């Protein structure tokens, strides 16, 4: 028999459908109310809300955009709402005890999809990693300068578009040369999911299909709990 706590859990598929509606209507307050009051405050973790509500709604926005059911302006409006929702979850969610490991998260040069990288950065941060999030389109030269200054334990590179894969190859090679191969590199994002063999070809130290899997793999790689 299900426990009371289980019965009280929010139905995230329903929240997602209503969140998508709110995005499409540009209803920011309703979108925030759904993720915070209807999902998070009722027992879903920040990561569950991020993956099962926001990420999936963003992917549906992409489908609607691709089939011309919504305009680019509506996509921008929807994504702006998801950025706001991530910020509120980040603010509300408890952070796990620091594990002492630092991760730099960046989109490679040319990559404008920073929302996936931001979600990944928030998930690592809430899981106890010390995160430096660099956002979209990071020139490789300045990435190297940040690595020199921050001395992270892991670099996480996000690439969505397949046409940005050459920039990923370039950044990976330069980071390895610069750090004499001492810095593990995690790679992920749409391009990696669509090109199955790429992570192996680039000898990614970590790859993951979503932020949850990345947190688990990063913990394993760096030997930190839980
Ligand atoms: C919003 C959006 C945009 C926004 C980005 C805004 C922003 N600030 O991020 C803007 C308008 C800039 C944009 C631009 C373009 N976009 Co766009 N975009 C999207 C959309 C709708 C949502 C992206 C998103 O937020 N996804 C949700 C995230 C959370 O999911 P995710 O990406 O899978 O991320 C997870 C994993 O991949 C993984 N992950 C991500 N990074 C990393 C890193 C590491 C290290 C690891 C291990 C894991 C990992 O964890 C993440 C979280 O769990 C997608 C649709 C989609 N299916 O994603 C299209 C989509 C990606 N875009 C697309 C296209 C075509 C474009 C443009 C070429 C359009 C154009 N003609 O200009 C440009 C290219 C821009 C560029 N140079 O980079 C296509 C790509 C098709 C393809 N297969 O190549 C998509 C799929 C839409 C579609 N269905 O057609 N886009």
GROMACS .gro file of C-alpha atoms and ligand atoms in nm:
model
  317
    1UNK     CA    1   0.000   0.000   0.000
    2UNK     CA    2   0.130   0.348  -0.086
    3UNK     CA    3   0.238   0.563   0.208
    4UNK     CA    4   0.080   0.900   0.278
    5UNK     CA    5   0.398   1.067   0.153
    6UNK     CA    6   0.379   0.876  -0.174
    7UNK     CA    7   0.012   0.961  -0.220
    8UNK     CA    8   0.087   1.328  -0.161
    9UNK     CA    9   0.350   1.344  -0.433
   10UNK     CA   10   0.265   1.579  -0.718
   11UNK     CA   11   0.176   1.443  -1.057
   12UNK     CA   12   0.460   1.592  -1.258
   13UNK     CA   13   0.309   1.502  -1.596
   14UNK     CA   14   0.006   1.718  -1.512
   15UNK     CA   15   0.224   1.998  -1.379
   16UNK     CA   16   0.429   1.979  -1.702
   17UNK     CA   17   0.120   2.011  -1.925
   18UNK     CA   18   0.001   2.313  -1.728
   19UNK     CA   19   0.350   2.464  -1.719
   20UNK     CA   20   0.369   2.434  -2.099
   21UNK     CA   21   0.032   2.608  -2.127
   22UNK     CA   22   0.157   2.888  -1.903
   23UNK     CA   23   0.473   2.921  -2.114
   24UNK     CA   24   0.272   2.943  -2.436
   25UNK     CA   25   0.049   3.213  -2.284
   26UNK     CA   26   0.347   3.401  -2.146
   27UNK     CA   27   0.203   3.363  -1.797
   28UNK     CA   28   0.512   3.392  -1.583
   29UNK     CA   29   0.339   3.399  -1.245
   30UNK     CA   30   0.138   3.088  -1.320
   31UNK     CA   31   0.451   2.906  -1.445
   32UNK     CA   32   0.635   2.990  -1.123
   33UNK     CA   33   0.337   2.897  -0.909
   34UNK     CA   34   0.326   2.557  -1.080
   35UNK     CA   35   0.694   2.471  -1.036
   36UNK     CA   36   0.721   2.603  -0.682
   37UNK     CA   37   0.377   2.556  -0.520
   38UNK     CA   38   0.241   2.261  -0.719
   39UNK     CA   39   0.561   2.060  -0.759
   40UNK     CA   40   0.852   2.160  -0.533
   41UNK     CA   41   0.651   2.251  -0.223
   42UNK     CA   42   0.459   1.924  -0.254
   43UNK     CA   43   0.768   1.706  -0.232
   44UNK     CA   44   0.928   1.691  -0.577
   45UNK     CA   45   1.301   1.765  -0.566
   46UNK     CA   46   1.442   2.061  -0.760
   47UNK     CA   47   1.611   1.814  -0.996
   48UNK     CA   48   1.286   1.625  -1.058
   49UNK     CA   49   1.107   1.949  -1.140
   50UNK     CA   50   1.394   2.063  -1.362
   51UNK     CA   51   1.406   1.740  -1.559
   52UNK     CA   52   1.047   1.618  -1.562
   53UNK     CA   53   0.872   1.952  -1.593
   54UNK     CA   54   1.105   2.220  -1.733
   55UNK     CA   55   1.340   2.016  -1.954
   56UNK     CA   56   1.054   1.818  -2.107
   57UNK     CA   57   0.849   2.134  -2.165
   58UNK     CA   58   1.150   2.295  -2.337
   59UNK     CA   59   1.183   1.993  -2.565
   60UNK     CA   60   0.814   2.020  -2.650
   61UNK     CA   61   0.864   2.390  -2.725
   62UNK     CA   62   1.137   2.280  -2.970
   63UNK     CA   63   0.898   2.036  -3.138
   64UNK     CA   64   0.627   2.301  -3.173
   65UNK     CA   65   0.882   2.546  -3.312
   66UNK     CA   66   1.014   2.291  -3.561
   67UNK     CA   67   0.666   2.223  -3.695
   68UNK     CA   68   0.594   2.599  -3.715
   69UNK     CA   69   0.315   2.583  -3.459
   70UNK     CA   70   0.488   2.859  -3.261
   71UNK     CA   71   0.710   3.146  -3.367
   72UNK     CA   72   1.065   3.216  -3.256
   73UNK     CA   73   0.926   3.498  -3.041
   74UNK     CA   74   0.705   3.246  -2.859
   75UNK     CA   75   1.004   3.013  -2.813
   76UNK     CA   76   1.202   3.306  -2.664
   77UNK     CA   77   0.913   3.388  -2.432
   78UNK     CA   78   0.887   3.024  -2.321
   79UNK     CA   79   1.262   2.993  -2.263
   80UNK     CA   80   1.270   3.318  -2.065
   81UNK     CA   81   1.005   3.168  -1.838
   82UNK     CA   82   1.211   2.853  -1.794
   83UNK     CA   83   1.515   3.062  -1.703
   84UNK     CA   84   1.307   3.234  -1.437
   85UNK     CA   85   1.178   2.901  -1.310
   86UNK     CA   86   1.533   2.763  -1.279
   87UNK     CA   87   1.636   3.071  -1.081
   88UNK     CA   88   1.347   3.029  -0.838
   89UNK     CA   89   1.417   2.659  -0.789
   90UNK     CA   90   1.783   2.737  -0.729
   91UNK     CA   91   1.680   2.988  -0.468
   92UNK     CA   92   1.431   2.757  -0.293
   93UNK     CA   93   1.617   2.424  -0.307
   94UNK     CA   94   1.838   2.298  -0.026
   95UNK     CA   95   2.202   2.250  -0.128
   96UNK     CA   96   2.382   1.932  -0.030
   97UNK     CA   97   2.693   1.964   0.185
   98UNK     CA   98   2.992   2.088  -0.013
   99UNK     CA   99   3.201   1.800  -0.147
  100UNK     CA  100   3.506   2.020  -0.207
  101UNK     CA  101   3.521   1.957  -0.582
  102UNK     CA  102   3.510   2.241  -0.830
  103UNK     CA  103   3.349   2.220  -1.176
  104UNK     CA  104   3.365   2.476  -1.457
  105UNK     CA  105   3.057   2.454  -1.682
  106UNK     CA  106   3.065   2.623  -2.023
  107UNK     CA  107   2.906   2.620  -2.365
  108UNK     CA  108   3.170   2.587  -2.631
  109UNK     CA  109   3.246   2.868  -2.873
  110UNK     CA  110   2.948   2.940  -3.102
  111UNK     CA  111   2.696   2.754  -2.889
  112UNK     CA  112   2.400   2.974  -2.800
  113UNK     CA  113   2.196   2.711  -2.615
  114UNK     CA  114   2.299   2.803  -2.263
  115UNK     CA  115   1.980   2.685  -2.096
  116UNK     CA  116   2.093   2.317  -2.095
  117UNK     CA  117   2.431   2.418  -1.950
  118UNK     CA  118   2.263   2.631  -1.686
  119UNK     CA  119   2.042   2.342  -1.578
  120UNK     CA  120   2.351   2.121  -1.553
  121UNK     CA  121   2.537   2.390  -1.354
  122UNK     CA  122   2.247   2.430  -1.109
  123UNK     CA  123   2.217   2.053  -1.061
  124UNK     CA  124   2.589   2.016  -0.986
  125UNK     CA  125   2.579   2.313  -0.750
  126UNK     CA  126   2.278   2.183  -0.557
  127UNK     CA  127   2.449   1.843  -0.535
  128UNK     CA  128   2.740   2.004  -0.346
  129UNK     CA  129   2.990   2.084  -0.621
  130UNK     CA  130   3.154   2.426  -0.629
  131UNK     CA  131   3.043   2.550  -0.973
  132UNK     CA  132   3.172   2.823  -1.201
  133UNK     CA  133   2.910   2.869  -1.471
  134UNK     CA  134   3.032   3.056  -1.780
  135UNK     CA  135   2.718   3.054  -1.998
  136UNK     CA  136   2.692   3.062  -2.378
  137UNK     CA  137   2.952   3.090  -2.652
  138UNK     CA  138   3.272   3.085  -2.448
  139UNK     CA  139   3.583   3.159  -2.658
  140UNK     CA  140   3.839   2.886  -2.601
  141UNK     CA  141   4.116   3.135  -2.514
  142UNK     CA  142   3.915   3.280  -2.227
  143UNK     CA  143   3.808   2.933  -2.118
  144UNK     CA  144   4.177   2.844  -2.079
  145UNK     CA  145   4.233   3.159  -1.875
  146UNK     CA  146   3.946   3.065  -1.640
  147UNK     CA  147   4.089   2.714  -1.601
  148UNK     CA  148   4.427   2.862  -1.502
  149UNK     CA  149   4.263   3.085  -1.243
  150UNK     CA  150   4.002   2.845  -1.102
  151UNK     CA  151   4.194   2.515  -1.119
  152UNK     CA  152   3.878   2.302  -1.133
  153UNK     CA  153   3.860   1.926  -1.076
  154UNK     CA  154   3.632   1.883  -1.379
  155UNK     CA  155   3.542   2.078  -1.692
  156UNK     CA  156   3.188   2.029  -1.828
  157UNK     CA  157   3.141   2.135  -2.191
  158UNK     CA  158   2.793   2.170  -2.338
  159UNK     CA  159   2.721   2.154  -2.710
  160UNK     CA  160   2.374   2.138  -2.859
  161UNK     CA  161   2.424   2.203  -3.229
  162UNK     CA  162   2.601   1.953  -3.450
  163UNK     CA  163   2.756   2.240  -3.645
  164UNK     CA  164   2.939   2.333  -3.324
  165UNK     CA  165   3.109   1.994  -3.294
  166UNK     CA  166   3.428   2.121  -3.466
  167UNK     CA  167   3.451   2.385  -3.191
  168UNK     CA  168   3.415   2.109  -2.932
  169UNK     CA  169   3.697   1.911  -3.095
  170UNK     CA  170   3.913   2.222  -3.096
  171UNK     CA  171   3.837   2.317  -2.736
  172UNK     CA  172   3.895   1.963  -2.613
  173UNK     CA  173   4.231   1.938  -2.787
  174UNK     CA  174   4.345   2.277  -2.660
  175UNK     CA  175   4.234   2.211  -2.301
  176UNK     CA  176   4.417   1.879  -2.301
  177UNK     CA  177   4.730   2.037  -2.440
  178UNK     CA  178   4.711   2.328  -2.195
  179UNK     CA  179   4.657   2.108  -1.890
  180UNK     CA  180   4.881   1.822  -2.009
  181UNK     CA  181   4.576   1.597  -1.994
  182UNK     CA  182   4.538   1.640  -1.619
  183UNK     CA  183   4.185   1.789  -1.624
  184UNK     CA  184   3.898   1.546  -1.683
  185UNK     CA  185   3.642   1.670  -1.938
  186UNK     CA  186   3.270   1.595  -1.928
  187UNK     CA  187   3.085   1.648  -2.255
  188UNK     CA  188   2.715   1.653  -2.322
  189UNK     CA  189   2.419   1.825  -2.481
  190UNK     CA  190   2.206   1.763  -2.788
  191UNK     CA  191   2.495   1.705  -3.030
  192UNK     CA  192   2.637   1.431  -2.809
  193UNK     CA  193   2.298   1.259  -2.781
  194UNK     CA  194   2.239   1.280  -3.155
  195UNK     CA  195   2.593   1.162  -3.248
  196UNK     CA  196   2.628   0.840  -3.052
  197UNK     CA  197   2.993   0.778  -3.128
  198UNK     CA  198   3.121   1.129  -3.056
  199UNK     CA  199   3.190   1.097  -2.683
  200UNK     CA  200   3.400   0.786  -2.739
  201UNK     CA  201   3.582   0.942  -3.033
  202UNK     CA  202   3.672   1.249  -2.826
  203UNK     CA  203   3.757   1.029  -2.528
  204UNK     CA  204   3.520   1.212  -2.296
  205UNK     CA  205   3.602   1.133  -1.935
  206UNK     CA  206   3.233   1.168  -1.858
  207UNK     CA  207   2.925   1.190  -2.071
  208UNK     CA  208   2.561   1.188  -1.967
  209UNK     CA  209   2.221   1.225  -2.124
  210UNK     CA  210   2.093   1.455  -1.852
  211UNK     CA  211   2.190   1.649  -1.542
  212UNK     CA  212   2.103   1.368  -1.299
  213UNK     CA  213   2.330   1.122  -1.476
  214UNK     CA  214   2.607   1.383  -1.489
  215UNK     CA  215   2.591   1.443  -1.114
  216UNK     CA  216   2.619   1.068  -1.050
  217UNK     CA  217   2.905   1.020  -1.297
  218UNK     CA  218   3.095   1.325  -1.171
  219UNK     CA  219   3.068   1.196  -0.814
  220UNK     CA  220   3.199   0.855  -0.921
  221UNK     CA  221   3.484   1.002  -1.124
  222UNK     CA  222   3.595   1.239  -0.847
  223UNK     CA  223   3.533   0.990  -0.566
  224UNK     CA  224   3.283   1.195  -0.366
  225UNK     CA  225   2.957   1.081  -0.208
  226UNK     CA  226   2.687   1.002  -0.166
  227LIG     C1  227   1.548   2.735  -2.661
  227LIG     C2  228   1.613   2.688  -2.789
  227LIG     C3  229   1.693   2.778  -2.859
  227LIG     C4  230   1.733   2.914  -2.802
  227LIG     C5  231   1.841   2.889  -2.693
  227LIG     C6  232   1.815   2.976  -2.572
  227LIG     C7  233   1.905   2.940  -2.458
  227LIG     N1  234   1.933   3.044  -2.384
  227LIG     O1  235   1.946   2.829  -2.433
  227LIG     C8  236   1.789   2.987  -2.927
  227LIG     C9  237   1.678   3.076  -2.985
  227LIG    C10  238   1.914   3.074  -2.906
  227LIG    C11  239   1.812   2.872  -3.023
  227LIG    C12  240   1.887   2.885  -3.137
  227LIG    C13  241   1.899   2.786  -3.234
  227LIG     N2  242   1.839   2.666  -3.232
  227LIG    CO1  243   1.751   2.592  -3.075
  227LIG     N3  244   1.640   2.514  -2.947
  227LIG    C14  245   1.592   2.555  -2.834
  227LIG    C15  246   1.503   2.446  -2.770
  227LIG    C16  247   1.357   2.478  -2.800
  227LIG    C17  248   1.515   2.424  -2.623
  227LIG    C18  249   1.658   2.399  -2.569
  227LIG    C19  250   1.645   2.356  -2.426
  227LIG     O2  251   1.634   2.439  -2.338
  227LIG     N4  252   1.632   2.223  -2.403
  227LIG    C20  253   1.609   2.167  -2.272
  227LIG    C21  254   1.740   2.114  -2.212
  227LIG    C22  255   1.733   2.116  -2.062
  227LIG     O3  256   1.755   1.981  -2.257
  227LIG     P1  257   1.891   1.928  -2.322
  227LIG     O4  258   1.938   2.028  -2.420
  227LIG     O5  259   1.871   1.793  -2.369
  227LIG     O6  260   1.994   1.930  -2.198
  227LIG    C23  261   2.020   1.817  -2.115
  227LIG    C24  262   2.122   1.718  -2.174
  227LIG     O7  263   2.152   1.742  -2.309
  227LIG    C25  264   2.242   1.727  -2.084
  227LIG     N5  265   2.351   1.820  -2.112
  227LIG    C26  266   2.349   1.945  -2.163
  227LIG     N6  267   2.470   2.000  -2.157
  227LIG    C27  268   2.552   1.910  -2.101
  227LIG    C28  269   2.688   1.915  -2.071
  227LIG    C29  270   2.750   1.802  -2.014
  227LIG    C30  271   2.895   1.808  -1.981
  227LIG    C31  272   2.674   1.683  -1.991
  227LIG    C32  273   2.743   1.561  -1.942
  227LIG    C33  274   2.536   1.679  -2.020
  227LIG    C34  275   2.478   1.792  -2.072
  227LIG     O8  276   2.185   1.771  -1.960
  227LIG    C35  277   2.086   1.869  -1.989
  227LIG    C36  278   1.996   1.883  -1.869
  227LIG     O9  279   1.942   1.759  -1.826
  227LIG    C37  280   1.556   2.320  -2.847
  227LIG    C38  281   1.463   2.199  -2.844
  227LIG    C39  282   1.527   2.081  -2.767
  227LIG     N7  283   1.484   1.961  -2.801
  227LIG    O10  284   1.609   2.096  -2.681
  227LIG    C40  285   1.589   2.382  -2.983
  227LIG    C41  286   1.686   2.313  -3.080
  227LIG    C42  287   1.804   2.253  -3.004
  227LIG     N8  288   1.734   2.426  -3.162
  227LIG    C43  289   1.745   2.394  -3.286
  227LIG    C44  290   1.790   2.483  -3.388
  227LIG    C45  291   1.778   2.434  -3.531
  227LIG    C46  292   1.842   2.609  -3.357
  227LIG    C47  293   1.903   2.713  -3.453
  227LIG    C48  294   1.995   2.657  -3.562
  227LIG    C49  295   1.783   2.789  -3.514
  227LIG    C50  296   1.821   2.889  -3.619
  227LIG     N9  297   1.779   2.860  -3.741
  227LIG    O11  298   1.886   2.985  -3.592
  227LIG    C51  299   1.977   2.808  -3.357
  227LIG    C52  300   2.127   2.770  -3.335
  227LIG    C53  301   2.196   2.858  -3.232
  227LIG    C54  302   2.339   2.826  -3.203
  227LIG    N10  303   2.431   2.878  -3.285
  227LIG    O12  304   2.373   2.759  -3.108
  227LIG    C55  305   1.706   2.250  -3.314
  227LIG    C56  306   1.826   2.159  -3.336
  227LIG    C57  307   1.794   2.052  -3.438
  227LIG    C58  308   1.914   1.963  -3.462
  227LIG    N11  309   1.895   1.833  -3.439
  227LIG    O13  310   2.020   2.008  -3.497
  227LIG    C59  311   1.621   2.216  -3.185
  227LIG    C60  312   1.625   2.068  -3.141
  227LIG    C61  313   1.474   2.259  -3.215
  227LIG    C62  314   1.409   2.171  -3.317
  227LIG    N12  315   1.332   2.073  -3.276
  227LIG    O14  316   1.425   2.192  -3.434
  227LIG    N13  317   1.749   2.759  -2.982
   0.00000   0.00000   0.00000
